[in-house]
Coordinates of C-alpha atoms in Angstrom, one line a residue:
M1 CA -21.8 -20.1 -17.4
T2 CA -23.3 -22.0 -14.5
G3 CA -21.5 -24.8 -12.7
G4 CA -24.4 -27.1 -12.4
D5 CA -23.9 -30.1 -10.0
S6 CA -20.1 -29.9 -10.2
F7 CA -20.0 -27.4 -7.3
S8 CA -21.0 -27.8 -3.7
H9 CA -24.3 -26.0 -3.2
V10 CA -24.4 -22.7 -1.3
A11 CA -27.7 -20.9 -1.3
G12 CA -27.7 -17.8 -3.6
V13 CA -24.3 -18.5 -5.1
E14 CA -23.8 -18.6 -8.9
H15 CA -20.7 -19.8 -10.8
R16 CA -19.1 -18.8 -14.0
F17 CA -15.7 -18.8 -15.8
L18 CA -13.8 -15.7 -17.0
N19 CA -10.7 -15.1 -19.0
A20 CA -8.3 -13.3 -16.5
G21 CA -5.3 -12.3 -18.6
G22 CA -5.3 -15.7 -20.5
L23 CA -6.1 -17.7 -17.4
R24 CA -9.5 -19.4 -17.3
M25 CA -10.6 -18.5 -13.8
H26 CA -13.6 -19.9 -11.9
L27 CA -15.7 -17.4 -9.9
A28 CA -18.4 -17.9 -7.3
E29 CA -20.5 -14.9 -6.7
A30 CA -23.6 -13.7 -4.7
G31 CA -25.4 -10.5 -3.8
E32 CA -25.3 -7.0 -5.3
G33 CA -23.8 -3.7 -4.4
R34 CA -20.3 -2.7 -3.4
P35 CA -17.9 -5.5 -4.5
I36 CA -16.0 -7.6 -2.0
V37 CA -13.3 -10.0 -3.4
M38 CA -12.5 -12.9 -1.2
L39 CA -9.3 -15.0 -1.7
H40 CA -8.8 -18.5 -0.3
G41 CA -5.6 -20.1 0.9
W42 CA -4.2 -23.7 0.9
P43 CA -5.6 -26.4 0.8
Q44 CA -9.0 -24.8 0.0
H45 CA -10.8 -23.0 -2.8
W46 CA -13.9 -20.8 -3.2
Y47 CA -15.9 -23.1 -0.9
L48 CA -13.9 -21.8 2.1
W49 CA -16.4 -18.9 2.1
R50 CA -19.5 -21.1 2.2
R51 CA -20.7 -19.8 5.6
V52 CA -19.6 -16.2 5.1
M53 CA -21.0 -15.5 1.6
P54 CA -24.7 -15.8 2.7
L55 CA -24.0 -13.3 5.6
L56 CA -22.3 -10.8 3.3
A57 CA -24.5 -11.1 0.2
P58 CA -27.5 -9.1 1.6
H59 CA -25.1 -6.1 1.9
A60 CA -22.5 -6.5 -1.0
R61 CA -21.6 -8.2 -4.2
V62 CA -19.4 -11.0 -3.0
L63 CA -16.8 -12.4 -5.5
C64 CA -14.9 -15.6 -4.6
P65 CA -12.4 -16.8 -7.3
D66 CA -10.4 -19.9 -7.3
L67 CA -6.7 -19.0 -7.5
R68 CA -4.3 -20.3 -10.2
G69 CA -4.1 -24.1 -10.0
F70 CA -6.9 -24.5 -7.4
G71 CA -10.6 -25.4 -7.4
W72 CA -11.9 -25.1 -10.9
T73 CA -9.4 -22.5 -12.3
D74 CA -6.9 -23.5 -14.9
V75 CA -3.7 -25.2 -13.9
P76 CA -0.7 -23.7 -15.8
G77 CA 2.7 -25.3 -15.4
R78 CA 4.2 -22.1 -13.9
G79 CA 3.3 -18.8 -12.3
Y80 CA 2.9 -19.9 -8.7
D81 CA 4.8 -17.0 -7.2
R82 CA 2.6 -14.7 -5.2
E83 CA 3.3 -11.7 -7.5
T84 CA 2.0 -13.6 -10.5
M85 CA -1.1 -14.8 -8.6
A86 CA -1.7 -11.2 -7.5
Q87 CA -1.6 -10.2 -11.2
D88 CA -4.2 -12.9 -11.9
V89 CA -6.6 -11.1 -9.4
L90 CA -6.0 -7.8 -11.1
A91 CA -6.7 -9.3 -14.5
L92 CA -10.0 -10.7 -13.1
L93 CA -10.9 -7.3 -11.8
D94 CA -10.2 -5.8 -15.2
E95 CA -12.3 -8.5 -16.9
L96 CA -15.2 -7.7 -14.5
G97 CA -14.8 -4.0 -15.1
L98 CA -14.1 -3.2 -11.4
D99 CA -11.6 -0.4 -10.8
R100 CA -11.7 -0.6 -7.0
V101 CA -12.9 -3.3 -4.6
D102 CA -12.7 -4.2 -0.9
L103 CA -10.6 -7.3 -0.3
V104 CA -10.6 -10.3 2.1
G105 CA -7.9 -12.9 2.1
H106 CA -7.1 -16.0 4.1
D107 CA -3.7 -17.7 4.4
W108 CA -1.9 -17.4 1.0
G109 CA -5.0 -15.4 -0.2
G110 CA -4.1 -12.9 2.6
W111 CA -0.5 -12.7 1.5
I112 CA -1.7 -12.0 -2.1
G113 CA -4.0 -9.4 -0.7
F114 CA -1.1 -7.7 1.1
L115 CA 0.8 -7.6 -2.2
L116 CA -2.2 -6.0 -3.9
A117 CA -2.6 -3.4 -1.2
L118 CA 1.2 -2.6 -1.3
R119 CA 1.6 -2.6 -5.1
R120 CA -1.8 -1.3 -6.3
P121 CA -3.4 0.6 -3.4
E122 CA -5.6 2.5 -5.8
R123 CA -7.5 -0.7 -6.7
I124 CA -8.2 -1.7 -3.0
G125 CA -10.6 0.2 -0.8
C126 CA -10.2 -1.7 2.5
F127 CA -8.5 -5.0 3.2
V128 CA -9.3 -7.7 5.8
A129 CA -6.4 -10.3 6.2
L130 CA -7.0 -13.6 8.0
S131 CA -4.5 -16.0 9.4
I132 CA -1.4 -14.7 7.7
V133 CA 1.6 -12.5 8.7
P134 CA 2.4 -9.3 6.7
P135 CA 5.1 -9.8 4.0
W136 CA 7.7 -7.8 5.7
P137 CA 10.4 -9.0 8.2
S138 CA 9.6 -8.5 11.9
G139 CA 12.9 -6.7 12.6
D140 CA 13.4 -9.0 15.6
R141 CA 15.4 -12.2 15.7
R142 CA 12.4 -13.8 17.3
G143 CA 11.0 -14.2 13.8
F144 CA 13.9 -16.5 12.9
L145 CA 13.4 -18.5 16.1
E146 CA 9.8 -19.1 15.1
A147 CA 10.7 -20.5 11.7
W148 CA 9.9 -24.0 12.9
R149 CA 6.2 -23.1 12.6
I150 CA 6.5 -23.3 8.8
A151 CA 8.5 -26.5 8.6
Y152 CA 5.4 -28.3 7.3
Q153 CA 6.1 -26.5 4.0
I154 CA 9.3 -28.5 3.3
P155 CA 7.7 -31.8 2.4
L156 CA 5.0 -30.0 0.4
A157 CA 7.8 -28.4 -1.7
L158 CA 9.8 -31.5 -2.5
P159 CA 9.9 -32.4 -6.3
K160 CA 7.4 -35.1 -7.0
L161 CA 7.2 -36.1 -3.3
G162 CA 5.2 -33.0 -2.5
R163 CA 2.4 -33.8 -4.9
R164 CA 2.2 -37.4 -3.7
A165 CA 2.0 -36.2 -0.1
V166 CA -0.9 -33.9 -1.1
E167 CA -2.7 -36.7 -2.9
H168 CA -2.1 -39.3 -0.2
G169 CA -3.4 -37.5 2.9
L170 CA -1.3 -34.4 3.8
A171 CA -4.0 -32.0 2.8
Q172 CA -6.6 -34.0 4.8
L173 CA -4.2 -34.0 7.7
A174 CA -3.7 -30.2 7.5
L175 CA -7.4 -29.6 7.7
R176 CA -8.1 -32.1 10.5
A177 CA -5.1 -31.1 12.6
G178 CA -5.8 -27.4 12.0
S179 CA -9.4 -27.4 13.2
D180 CA -12.3 -29.5 14.3
A181 CA -14.7 -27.3 12.4
F182 CA -14.8 -29.5 9.3
S183 CA -17.2 -32.3 8.5
E184 CA -15.8 -35.3 6.5
G185 CA -17.9 -34.0 3.6
E186 CA -16.3 -30.6 3.7
I187 CA -12.8 -32.1 3.9
E188 CA -13.6 -34.2 0.9
A189 CA -15.0 -31.2 -1.0
F190 CA -11.6 -29.5 -0.6
T191 CA -9.2 -32.4 -1.1
D192 CA -11.1 -33.9 -4.1
R193 CA -9.8 -30.9 -6.0
L194 CA -6.2 -31.6 -5.1
K195 CA -5.5 -34.5 -7.4
G196 CA -3.1 -34.9 -10.3
E197 CA -2.0 -31.6 -11.8
R198 CA -3.7 -29.7 -9.0
A199 CA -1.6 -31.6 -6.4
R200 CA 1.5 -30.6 -8.5
A201 CA 0.2 -27.0 -8.3
S202 CA 0.3 -27.2 -4.5
E203 CA 3.9 -28.5 -4.7
L204 CA 4.9 -25.6 -7.0
L205 CA 3.2 -23.1 -4.7
Y206 CA 5.4 -24.1 -1.8
R207 CA 8.6 -24.8 -3.7
T208 CA 8.4 -21.4 -5.4
F209 CA 7.9 -19.7 -2.0
L210 CA 10.8 -21.5 -0.3
L211 CA 13.3 -21.2 -3.1
R212 CA 12.4 -17.8 -4.7
E213 CA 10.4 -15.7 -2.3
A214 CA 11.2 -16.4 1.3
V215 CA 14.7 -15.0 1.4
P216 CA 13.9 -11.8 -0.5
V217 CA 11.0 -11.2 1.8
L218 CA 13.2 -11.7 4.9
A219 CA 15.7 -9.4 3.3
G220 CA 13.1 -6.6 3.1
R221 CA 11.6 -6.9 -0.4
Y222 CA 8.4 -5.2 0.7
A223 CA 9.7 -3.4 3.8
R224 CA 10.0 0.0 2.0
L225 CA 6.5 -0.1 0.4
P226 CA 4.1 1.8 2.6
L227 CA 0.8 0.2 3.5
E228 CA -1.7 2.9 2.7
V229 CA -4.9 0.7 2.4
P230 CA -6.8 0.5 5.7
T231 CA -6.2 -3.1 6.9
L232 CA -7.7 -5.3 9.6
L233 CA -5.7 -8.4 10.4
L234 CA -7.5 -11.2 12.3
V235 CA -5.3 -14.0 13.7
G236 CA -6.5 -16.9 15.9
E237 CA -4.7 -17.1 19.2
R238 CA -4.4 -20.8 18.7
D239 CA -3.0 -20.6 15.2
A240 CA 0.0 -23.0 15.2
A241 CA 1.5 -21.4 12.1
I242 CA 1.7 -17.9 13.6
S243 CA 3.5 -16.6 16.6
T244 CA 1.3 -14.0 18.3
Q245 CA 4.4 -12.1 19.5
V246 CA 5.8 -11.9 16.0
V247 CA 2.6 -10.8 14.4
R248 CA 2.1 -8.1 17.1
E249 CA 5.6 -6.7 16.3
Q250 CA 5.0 -6.9 12.5
A251 CA 1.5 -5.3 12.8
A252 CA 3.0 -2.4 14.8
R253 CA 5.2 -1.4 11.9
A254 CA 2.2 -0.2 9.7
D255 CA 0.0 2.6 10.9
A256 CA -2.8 1.6 8.5
L257 CA -2.9 -1.9 10.0
E258 CA -5.2 -2.9 12.9
L259 CA -4.6 -6.3 14.6
E260 CA -7.2 -8.4 16.4
L261 CA -6.2 -11.6 18.1
V262 CA -9.2 -13.9 18.2
P263 CA -9.6 -16.2 21.3
E264 CA -10.5 -19.8 20.7
A265 CA -9.6 -19.7 17.0
G266 CA -6.9 -21.5 15.1
H267 CA -5.6 -21.2 11.6
F268 CA -8.9 -22.0 9.8
I269 CA -10.6 -19.0 11.4
V270 CA -13.1 -18.6 8.5
D271 CA -14.5 -22.1 9.1
E272 CA -14.4 -21.9 12.9
K273 CA -15.9 -18.4 13.3
P274 CA -17.7 -17.4 10.1
G275 CA -20.1 -15.1 12.0
L276 CA -17.2 -13.1 13.5
V277 CA -15.4 -12.9 10.1
A278 CA -18.5 -11.6 8.4
D279 CA -19.3 -9.1 11.3
R280 CA -15.7 -7.7 11.3
T281 CA -15.6 -7.5 7.5
L282 CA -18.9 -5.6 7.3
G283 CA -18.0 -3.4 10.3
F284 CA -14.5 -2.5 8.9
F285 CA -15.7 -1.9 5.3

């Protein structure tokens, strides 16, 4: 099924919908060959990869789904924990008949990517994570001292207030404050899909993390799962949400993980440095 004029145009990209374990999931795709799945974060959707897809498509089959509750994918009333969202991705791979893929993930898409690499390493060839910390504790109290960096999540998680904040400018503010790489049209392309039930999905995403996931992660939920998938982690040196000291310490705990700190890049590294992201992805895979 093609998307017609409802999707922002990116040359060579086609759109369709698939049944991923009962979830109607939107997929943008381009190119042929070895499959690369690319997972977006908040407050974006498949269009995050608009500048990267044309660079990868001559070399690979690039698959960019909208995650549960975002973009044009269905908006269930529950299931916004990262484990369920990782299962959505596996269901999509099953529907596409793909036993093994390379994976790229930004922000929450990177966190979901880590869970896939830890839980189902046989399904992931290589993994490039962007602008996210690994889902295991740092083992240093510095991690607790840096908790102020995620304080922005609290208003997003508040019942009813979170969705109103998303609808009335918090998503736009996050994009504008996080980077100067966005045009007004690009900001509108992302935030227009964060209205009504999709704004509520953002609220549920953050409330689920703060109330159900954060403490178990800090307590070591994933600390004993070995990271066997070769992983490259790219973090902007100017990313306000991530302490470079903490991410260095976390990265050092996994032999399969290689960390690169990118100068002159903030949280939205894909939008700021698409050429670098594409180059590192192709080189690593």
